[in-house]
C-alpha positions as YAML, in Angstrom:
chain: A
units: angstrom
residues:
- id: 1
  name: UNK
  ca: [2.74, 9.59, 7.83]
- id: 2
  name: UNK
  ca: [-0.22, 8.45, 9.88]
- id: 3
  name: UNK
  ca: [-2.50, 11.21, 8.57]
- id: 4
  name: UNK
  ca: [-1.80, 10.24, 4.88]
- id: 5
  name: UNK
  ca: [-2.19, 6.54, 5.69]
- id: 6
  name: UNK
  ca: [-5.49, 7.09, 7.42]
- id: 7
  name: UNK
  ca: [-6.91, 8.70, 4.32]
- id: 8
  name: UNK
  ca: [-5.81, 6.18, 1.84]
- id: 9
  name: UNK
  ca: [-4.89, 2.88, 3.54]
- id: 10
  name: UNK
  ca: [-7.07, 0.16, 5.12]
- id: 11
  name: UNK
  ca: [-7.08, -0.17, 8.90]
- id: 12
  name: UNK
  ca: [-4.86, -3.23, 8.63]
- id: 13
  name: UNK
  ca: [-2.40, -1.38, 6.52]
- id: 14
  name: UNK
  ca: [-2.24, 1.43, 8.98]
- id: 15
  name: UNK
  ca: [-1.85, -0.99, 11.92]
- id: 16
  name: UNK
  ca: [1.04, -2.61, 10.00]
- id: 17
  name: UNK
  ca: [3.13, 0.58, 10.07]
- id: 18
  name: UNK
  ca: [6.11, -0.01, 12.35]
- id: 19
  name: UNK
  ca: [6.50, 1.63, 15.78]
- id: 20
  name: UNK
  ca: [9.94, 2.78, 14.57]
- id: 21
  name: UNK
  ca: [11.77, 5.96, 13.75]
- id: 22
  name: UNK
  ca: [9.85, 8.23, 11.37]
- id: 23
  name: UNK
  ca: [11.99, 7.36, 8.39]
- id: 24
  name: UNK
  ca: [11.23, 3.72, 8.64]
- id: 25
  name: UNK
  ca: [7.45, 4.49, 8.90]
- id: 26
  name: UNK
  ca: [7.70, 6.72, 5.79]
- id: 27
  name: UNK
  ca: [9.45, 3.88, 3.96]
- id: 28
  name: UNK
  ca: [6.74, 1.53, 4.82]
- id: 29
  name: UNK
  ca: [4.14, 4.17, 3.73]
- id: 30
  name: UNK
  ca: [5.93, 4.51, 0.36]
- id: 31
  name: UNK
  ca: [6.05, 0.78, -0.16]
- id: 32
  name: UNK
  ca: [2.35, 0.26, 0.66]
- id: 33
  name: UNK
  ca: [1.40, 3.21, -1.55]
- id: 34
  name: UNK
  ca: [3.47, 1.96, -4.57]
- id: 35
  name: UNK
  ca: [1.97, -1.48, -4.35]
- id: 36
  name: UNK
  ca: [-1.58, -0.05, -4.15]
- id: 37
  name: UNK
  ca: [-1.03, 2.26, -7.07]
- id: 38
  name: UNK
  ca: [0.58, -0.50, -9.20]
- id: 39
  name: UNK
  ca: [-2.30, -2.88, -8.43]
- id: 40
  name: UNK
  ca: [-5.02, -0.32, -9.29]
- id: 41
  name: UNK
  ca: [-3.32, 0.78, -12.43]
- id: 42
  name: UNK
  ca: [-2.71, -2.90, -13.52]
- id: 43
  name: UNK
  ca: [-6.50, -3.63, -13.45]
- id: 44
  name: UNK
  ca: [-7.25, -0.35, -15.13]
- id: 45
  name: UNK
  ca: [-9.08, 1.17, -12.28]
- id: 46
  name: UNK
  ca: [-6.37, 3.80, -11.46]
- id: 47
  name: UNK
  ca: [-6.20, 6.19, -8.60]
- id: 48
  name: UNK
  ca: [-9.81, 7.27, -9.30]
- id: 49
  name: UNK
  ca: [-10.79, 4.15, -7.42]
- id: 50
  name: UNK
  ca: [-11.07, 4.06, -3.64]
- id: 51
  name: UNK
  ca: [-7.55, 3.04, -2.57]
- id: 52
  name: UNK
  ca: [-8.89, 1.31, 0.49]
- id: 53
  name: UNK
  ca: [-10.58, -1.27, -1.90]
- id: 54
  name: UNK
  ca: [-7.20, -2.87, -2.25]
- id: 55
  name: UNK
  ca: [-5.23, -4.15, 0.62]
- id: 56
  name: UNK
  ca: [-1.49, -4.80, 0.44]
- id: 57
  name: UNK
  ca: [1.35, -5.32, 2.92]
- id: 58
  name: UNK
  ca: [4.76, -3.91, 3.39]
- id: 59
  name: UNK
  ca: [7.57, -6.38, 3.56]
- id: 60
  name: UNK
  ca: [9.94, -4.60, 5.93]
- id: 61
  name: UNK
  ca: [13.36, -3.26, 5.05]
- id: 62
  name: UNK
  ca: [14.02, -3.19, 1.36]
- id: 63
  name: UNK
  ca: [17.00, -4.68, -0.25]
- id: 64
  name: UNK
  ca: [19.19, -2.37, -2.33]
- id: 65
  name: UNK
  ca: [18.15, -2.03, -5.88]
- id: 66
  name: UNK
  ca: [15.01, -3.22, -7.62]
- id: 67
  name: UNK
  ca: [12.74, -5.74, -6.01]
- id: 68
  name: UNK
  ca: [9.48, -7.44, -6.82]
- id: 69
  name: UNK
  ca: [6.28, -8.22, -4.93]
- id: 70
  name: UNK
  ca: [3.55, -10.70, -5.41]
- id: 71
  name: UNK
  ca: [0.03, -9.58, -4.95]
- id: 72
  name: UNK
  ca: [-3.21, -11.33, -4.45]
- id: 73
  name: UNK
  ca: [-5.88, -8.91, -5.65]
- id: 74
  name: UNK
  ca: [-9.57, -9.13, -4.77]
- id: 75
  name: UNK
  ca: [-11.49, -6.52, -6.66]
- id: 76
  name: UNK
  ca: [-14.66, -5.05, -5.43]
- id: 77
  name: UNK
  ca: [-17.81, -6.38, -7.11]
- id: 78
  name: UNK
  ca: [-19.03, -4.35, -10.07]
- id: 79
  name: UNK
  ca: [-22.05, -2.21, -9.41]
...
């Protein structure tokens, strides 16, 4: 998962990936990616934007079923 994360995540997000079995790392990667994708789509930038322009954090082991996350979003300045 580190190759994918290095391409699309901020340094802090990559550093937050757990030193754990591979399945746990992939779970964190999936959570971070989902949060990034949702945030970029919510502000109508979509995945055409640099995904490293948004930083999110994984919360650890997910609970069963649906869950929600709160985001504080700082958008890059318009050119």
